[in-house]
Tab-separated table of C-alpha atoms in Angstrom:
chain	number	residue	atom	x	y	z
A	1	MET	CA	183.250	-47.154	81.860
A	2	GLU	CA	186.031	-45.142	79.273
A	3	SER	CA	186.483	-43.325	82.377
A	4	ILE	CA	187.705	-46.239	84.405
A	5	ILE	CA	189.728	-47.873	81.943
A	6	LEU	CA	191.452	-44.643	81.483
A	7	LYS	CA	192.416	-44.621	85.159
A	8	LEU	CA	193.584	-47.963	84.875
A	9	VAL	CA	195.901	-47.838	81.448
A	10	PHE	CA	197.669	-45.542	79.706
A	11	PRO	CA	195.887	-44.530	76.330
A	12	PRO	CA	196.354	-46.969	73.078
A	13	PRO	CA	199.581	-45.803	71.524
A	14	PRO	CA	200.193	-44.092	68.327
A	15	SER	CA	200.834	-47.694	66.733
A	16	ILE	CA	198.054	-49.049	63.697
A	17	PHE	CA	200.450	-52.081	64.313
A	18	LEU	CA	200.564	-52.257	67.941
A	19	ASN	CA	196.677	-51.723	68.662
A	20	THR	CA	195.712	-54.263	65.746
A	21	LEU	CA	198.481	-56.885	67.347
A	22	SER	CA	196.307	-56.484	70.592
A	23	LEU	CA	193.617	-56.899	69.306
A	24	ILE	CA	194.304	-60.369	67.815
A	25	ASN	CA	196.248	-61.282	70.761
A	26	ILE	CA	193.262	-62.272	72.880
A	27	PRO	CA	191.442	-64.284	70.061
A	28	SER	CA	194.301	-65.848	68.725
A	29	MET	CA	195.342	-67.270	72.102
A	30	ALA	CA	191.814	-68.583	73.080
A	31	LEU	CA	191.411	-70.464	69.986
A	32	GLY	CA	195.273	-71.989	71.101
A	33	GLY	CA	193.128	-72.970	74.294
A	34	LEU	CA	190.666	-74.387	72.467
A	35	SER	CA	192.938	-76.192	70.377
A	36	GLU	CA	194.770	-77.755	73.550
A	37	LEU	CA	190.923	-78.575	74.889
A	38	ARG	CA	190.574	-80.983	71.750
A	39	GLY	CA	192.907	-82.197	71.822
A	40	ASN	CA	195.157	-80.715	68.926
A	41	ASN	CA	197.889	-80.625	71.700
A	42	MET	CA	201.378	-78.356	71.138
A	43	PRO	CA	203.977	-81.547	70.469
A	44	TYR	CA	206.380	-80.893	73.486
A	45	SER	CA	207.072	-82.438	76.935
A	46	LYS	CA	204.322	-85.134	77.690
A	47	PHE	CA	201.777	-84.495	74.668
A	48	PHE	CA	205.147	-84.301	72.331
A	49	ILE	CA	205.641	-88.915	73.051
A	50	THR	CA	201.980	-88.942	72.916
A	51	ASN	CA	201.748	-87.709	69.578
A	52	ASN	CA	204.682	-89.100	68.513
A	53	ASN	CA	203.332	-92.775	69.754
A	54	ASN	CA	199.856	-91.895	67.816
A	55	ASN	CA	202.208	-91.539	64.813
A	56	ASN	CA	204.141	-95.018	65.514
A	57	ASN	CA	200.471	-97.001	65.570
A	58	ASN	CA	199.491	-95.018	62.264
A	59	VAL	CA	202.939	-96.953	60.223
A	60	ASN	CA	201.786	-99.224	56.949
A	61	ALA	CA	203.037	-100.424	54.154
A	62	THR	CA	202.104	-96.793	51.958
A	63	ASN	CA	204.208	-95.149	54.912
A	64	LEU	CA	207.544	-97.432	53.866
A	65	GLN	CA	206.817	-97.187	50.178
A	66	LYS	CA	206.911	-93.071	50.861
A	67	GLN	CA	209.765	-93.589	52.995
A	68	SER	CA	212.701	-92.562	50.274
A	69	SER	CA	210.988	-89.291	49.466
A	70	SER	CA	210.090	-88.215	52.548
A	71	GLN	CA	213.827	-88.402	53.546
A	72	GLU	CA	214.785	-86.284	50.121
A	73	LYS	CA	211.525	-83.533	51.217
A	74	LYS	CA	212.929	-83.215	54.287
A	75	THR	CA	211.798	-80.724	56.390
A	76	THR	CA	212.655	-78.044	59.209
A	77	GLU	CA	209.339	-79.544	61.116
A	78	GLU	CA	211.121	-83.362	60.815
A	79	VAL	CA	213.583	-82.080	62.778
A	80	LYS	CA	214.279	-83.828	66.192
A	81	VAL	CA	216.128	-81.705	68.902
A	82	SER	CA	216.631	-82.871	72.133
A	83	SER	CA	213.815	-81.240	74.427
A	84	ARG	CA	216.739	-79.259	76.591
A	85	LEU	CA	218.156	-77.677	73.404
A	86	GLY	CA	214.569	-77.044	72.315
A	87	MET	CA	213.355	-75.370	75.632
A	88	LEU	CA	216.344	-73.067	75.100
A	89	ILE	CA	215.348	-72.264	71.976
A	90	CYS	CA	211.700	-71.500	73.177
A	91	TYR	CA	213.253	-68.983	76.077
A	92	THR	CA	216.557	-67.622	74.763
A	93	PRO	CA	215.054	-65.242	72.133
A	94	ALA	CA	213.195	-63.374	74.373
A	95	PHE	CA	215.652	-62.704	76.638
A	96	LEU	CA	218.035	-61.321	74.253
A	97	ALA	CA	215.722	-58.864	74.246
A	98	THR	CA	214.898	-57.450	77.312
A	99	LEU	CA	218.882	-56.974	77.405
A	100	ALA	CA	218.636	-55.338	74.066
A	101	PHE	CA	216.376	-52.772	75.721
A	102	TYR	CA	219.395	-51.212	77.492
A	103	LEU	CA	221.438	-50.576	74.166
A	104	LEU	CA	217.905	-49.657	72.089
A	105	PHE	CA	216.441	-47.718	74.831
A	106	PRO	CA	219.128	-46.272	77.273
A	107	GLN	CA	217.729	-42.788	77.989
A	108	GLU	CA	214.784	-44.752	79.085
A	109	SER	CA	216.857	-46.524	81.990
A	110	TYR	CA	215.702	-44.473	84.252
A	111	SER	CA	212.182	-44.878	84.279
A	112	LEU	CA	211.245	-46.584	86.550
A	113	ARG	CA	208.038	-48.571	85.527
A	114	MET	CA	209.971	-48.964	82.378
A	115	LEU	CA	212.626	-50.393	84.528
A	116	LEU	CA	210.687	-52.670	86.195
A	117	LEU	CA	208.656	-53.887	83.407
A	118	ASN	CA	212.223	-54.660	81.494
A	119	SER	CA	213.952	-56.569	84.852
A	120	ALA	CA	210.531	-58.739	85.236
A	121	LEU	CA	210.624	-59.844	81.994
A	122	ALA	CA	214.157	-60.648	82.208
A	123	LEU	CA	213.805	-62.104	85.587
A	124	HIS	CA	211.605	-64.218	84.319
A	125	PHE	CA	213.002	-65.557	81.105
A	126	PHE	CA	216.660	-66.078	82.954
A	127	LYS	CA	214.835	-68.329	85.314
A	128	ARG	CA	213.524	-70.198	82.617
A	129	ILE	CA	217.058	-70.791	80.733
A	130	PHE	CA	218.248	-71.766	84.428
A	131	GLU	CA	215.112	-74.694	84.962
A	132	VAL	CA	216.254	-75.720	81.494
A	133	LEU	CA	220.038	-76.231	82.142
A	134	CYS	CA	219.977	-77.049	85.925
A	135	VAL	CA	216.544	-77.799	87.210
A	136	HIS	CA	214.612	-79.728	84.638
A	137	LYS	CA	214.968	-83.320	83.865
A	138	TYR	CA	214.415	-84.079	79.838
A	139	SER	CA	213.404	-88.038	78.695
A	140	GLY	CA	212.943	-87.454	75.367
A	141	ASN	CA	213.163	-85.105	72.213
A	142	MET	CA	211.228	-82.235	70.651
A	143	ASP	CA	210.156	-80.723	67.476
A	144	LEU	CA	212.851	-78.064	65.826
A	145	LYS	CA	209.640	-76.396	64.501
A	146	THR	CA	207.325	-76.271	67.359
A	147	ALA	CA	210.813	-74.722	69.276
A	148	VAL	CA	210.693	-72.442	66.634
A	149	ILE	CA	207.350	-71.536	66.623
A	150	ILE	CA	207.072	-71.307	71.004
A	151	GLY	CA	210.634	-68.752	70.770
A	152	THR	CA	209.046	-66.455	68.091
A	153	GLY	CA	205.800	-66.381	69.926
A	154	TYR	CA	207.820	-65.338	73.508
A	155	LEU	CA	210.230	-63.061	71.129
A	156	SER	CA	207.112	-61.206	69.688
A	157	SER	CA	205.148	-61.026	72.901
A	158	THR	CA	208.161	-59.527	75.093
A	159	ALA	CA	209.475	-57.779	72.928
A	160	SER	CA	206.239	-55.619	71.727
A	161	MET	CA	205.308	-55.444	75.401
A	162	ILE	CA	208.741	-53.520	75.828
A	163	TYR	CA	207.925	-51.284	72.811
A	164	ALA	CA	204.404	-50.550	73.678
A	165	GLN	CA	206.165	-49.178	77.184
A	166	HIS	CA	208.249	-46.874	75.085
A	167	LEU	CA	205.650	-45.702	73.007
A	168	SER	CA	202.919	-45.017	76.060
A	169	GLN	CA	206.181	-42.621	77.623
A	170	GLY	CA	205.031	-38.752	77.596
A	171	LEU	CA	201.143	-40.033	77.000
A	172	GLY	CA	200.565	-39.271	80.712
A	173	GLU	CA	200.472	-41.841	83.879
A	174	PRO	CA	196.882	-44.226	85.181
A	175	THR	CA	195.795	-41.897	87.774
A	176	ILE	CA	195.203	-45.531	89.793
A	177	ASP	CA	199.203	-46.981	89.722
A	178	LEU	CA	199.332	-50.678	89.947
A	179	LYS	CA	202.852	-50.854	88.905
A	180	TYR	CA	203.747	-51.373	93.022
A	181	ILE	CA	201.059	-54.688	93.023
A	182	GLY	CA	202.072	-55.695	89.921
A	183	SER	CA	205.639	-56.407	91.243
A	184	LEU	CA	204.480	-57.900	94.006
A	185	LEU	CA	202.291	-60.143	92.215
A	186	PHE	CA	205.263	-61.177	89.705
A	187	LEU	CA	207.420	-62.151	92.187
A	188	ILE	CA	204.601	-64.294	93.592
A	189	GLY	CA	204.163	-65.896	90.361
A	190	LEU	CA	208.252	-66.238	89.912
A	191	SER	CA	208.645	-67.800	93.085
A	192	GLY	CA	205.096	-70.272	92.822
A	193	ASN	CA	206.352	-70.952	89.278
A	194	PHE	CA	209.926	-72.073	90.234
A	195	TYR	CA	208.688	-73.871	93.395
A	196	HIS	CA	206.604	-76.428	91.419
A	197	HIS	CA	209.096	-77.086	88.915
A	198	TYR	CA	211.628	-78.040	91.069
A	199	LEU	CA	208.947	-80.405	92.947
A	200	LEU	CA	208.730	-81.688	89.165
A	201	SER	CA	212.020	-82.124	88.520
A	202	GLN	CA	212.659	-84.486	92.203
A	203	LEU	CA	209.984	-86.828	91.038
A	204	ARG	CA	211.965	-88.619	88.639
A	205	GLU	CA	215.671	-90.479	89.614
A	206	LYS	CA	218.437	-89.829	87.642
A	207	GLY	CA	218.151	-91.561	84.206
A	208	GLU	CA	214.193	-92.399	84.453
A	209	LYS	CA	212.326	-91.339	81.805
A	210	LYS	CA	208.752	-92.707	82.773
A	211	TYR	CA	205.649	-90.029	83.934
A	212	LYS	CA	204.621	-90.022	87.714
A	213	ILE	CA	201.618	-88.396	89.469
A	214	PRO	CA	203.186	-84.963	90.957
A	215	LYS	CA	202.417	-84.064	94.286
A	216	GLY	CA	203.594	-82.159	97.208
A	217	GLY	CA	202.964	-77.947	97.159
A	218	LEU	CA	199.752	-77.404	94.892
A	219	PHE	CA	199.854	-80.336	93.308
A	220	GLY	CA	197.061	-81.722	95.996
A	221	LEU	CA	194.610	-79.404	95.090
A	222	VAL	CA	195.059	-78.766	90.834
A	223	ILE	CA	197.473	-80.494	88.124
A	224	CYS	CA	199.072	-77.543	86.588
A	225	PRO	CA	200.227	-74.976	89.953
A	226	HIS	CA	203.027	-74.323	87.766
A	227	TYR	CA	200.474	-72.668	85.171
A	228	MET	CA	198.842	-71.099	87.424
A	229	PHE	CA	201.513	-68.666	89.053
A	230	GLU	CA	202.726	-67.934	85.703
A	231	ILE	CA	199.681	-66.447	84.575
A	232	ILE	CA	199.987	-64.671	88.195
A	233	GLU	CA	203.373	-63.401	86.425
A	234	PHE	CA	201.630	-62.568	83.168
A	235	LEU	CA	198.744	-60.277	85.365
A	236	GLY	CA	202.113	-59.118	87.172
A	237	PHE	CA	203.638	-58.021	83.510
A	238	PHE	CA	200.368	-55.867	83.022
A	239	PHE	CA	199.662	-54.420	86.593
A	240	ILE	CA	203.489	-53.172	86.056
A	241	SER	CA	202.916	-51.959	82.622
A	242	GLN	CA	199.655	-50.982	82.541
A	243	THR	CA	198.947	-50.980	78.893
A	244	LEU	CA	196.559	-52.390	77.037
A	245	HIS	CA	198.628	-54.549	74.870
A	246	SER	CA	200.056	-56.210	78.118
A	247	PHE	CA	196.433	-56.730	79.194
A	248	SER	CA	195.639	-58.522	75.743
A	249	ILE	CA	199.053	-60.860	76.561
A	250	ALA	CA	198.043	-61.608	80.402
A	251	ILE	CA	194.344	-62.378	79.088
A	252	GLY	CA	195.478	-64.514	76.108
A	253	THR	CA	198.049	-66.324	78.269
A	254	MET	CA	195.248	-67.124	80.716
A	255	PHE	CA	193.556	-68.946	77.669
A	256	TYR	CA	195.781	-70.822	76.504
A	257	LEU	CA	197.465	-71.831	80.052
A	258	GLY	CA	193.244	-72.513	80.946
A	259	GLY	CA	193.115	-74.864	77.929
A	260	ARG	CA	196.670	-76.632	78.293
A	261	SER	CA	195.690	-77.484	81.610
A	262	VAL	CA	192.811	-79.493	81.009
A	263	ALA	CA	194.580	-81.285	78.569
A	264	THR	CA	197.196	-82.051	81.329
A	265	ARG	CA	194.459	-83.152	83.620
A	266	GLN	CA	192.609	-85.328	81.035
A	267	TRP	CA	196.414	-86.574	80.186
A	268	TYR	CA	197.162	-88.294	83.763
A	269	LEU	CA	192.997	-89.438	84.087
A	270	THR	CA	193.935	-91.555	80.766
A	271	LYS	CA	197.388	-92.591	82.101
A	272	PHE	CA	196.882	-93.154	85.892
A	273	GLU	CA	194.205	-95.185	86.909
A	274	ASP	CA	194.736	-94.005	90.981
A	275	PHE	CA	194.815	-90.227	89.478
A	276	PRO	CA	192.656	-88.520	92.597
A	277	GLN	CA	189.278	-87.091	91.125
A	278	HIS	CA	189.504	-83.860	93.277
A	279	VAL	CA	192.094	-82.573	91.502
A	280	LYS	CA	191.710	-79.870	89.457
A	281	ALA	CA	193.300	-78.376	86.338
A	282	LEU	CA	194.121	-74.888	86.847
A	283	ILE	CA	192.132	-72.883	89.718
A	284	PRO	CA	192.035	-74.999	93.493
A	285	TYR	CA	188.483	-76.402	93.868
A	286	LEU	CA	186.981	-74.638	90.912
A	287	PHE	CA	188.610	-75.338	87.788
C-alpha cells in the first residue's frame, strides 16, 4: 500500500508543522461540512439573510435594554460590509499570495510542476475576483468577521500548498506523473464553475433582490453544480502538485462543500414549493 502511495505523491516534506496541518485539514473541514448539514451555516449569501431574519424575529425587550451597552462593546463580528467588499476580502489575500511566490521563490519559477500549481491557484482566485467585480449581483451585506475567517482559510490553504510544493523540490518525482491530467481537471473545473456562476448572475434583473430557482446548465440535475466544479478544481490542484498536503485540502474541500450543498438544497426546498424533487445537491442522480 505504501509503495502505491509513493508512486502517486511526493514523500512527506521535512516539516512537522506542515504535516500536522495536513492531518488536521480533513477532519476539521469535515466537521465544517457536518455543521452545515446541521443548519449551523457559515453566514454569507442566502444563509446570511436567513440567519439575519432569524435574529430579527428573536428581538425582544431584553435586547432593547442591552442596546446601549452592546453598542459600546461593538466588535468586528458585529460589523457589516457589503457582500461585494466581503467577498473581495475573502479572495484577494490568496491571490496576492500566488503573486508573492515569484518574489519569494524566483529560482523555482522555472520548475514546471511548481509553475503549473501556482498559475492554477492564481487563475482560480483571479477568476473569483473578476466574478465579484463584474459578474455576481449582490443583494445584501456580510459580516466582516465571516469574510476575514473565509479569507484567512483561503490564504492559509493557498500559501501552504505552495510551501508544500517548495519543500518537495528535490525529494524525487512520483513514479506516476499526474500534473497534465491535473491541469486538464483544473481547466474543466474552472470553466464549469465560471459558467454556472454566470447562470446564477442572470437570474436577477438589475436592482432585484429576490432569490429564484436556478435554471440552465447542470442546475436541472443538481442545485450546486458550481460546487461540484470547484471540487474538480481542487482535485486538479492535487493532481498537479501530487503532495499529501494538497490531497488533504482537496478531500477537506469535498467534505465541506458536500455539506454546504445539502444545506443549500434544503434551503430551496423550504423556500420554494415548486422546487423539483429530483434535483440532487451535488452529484447528478446520486447525491
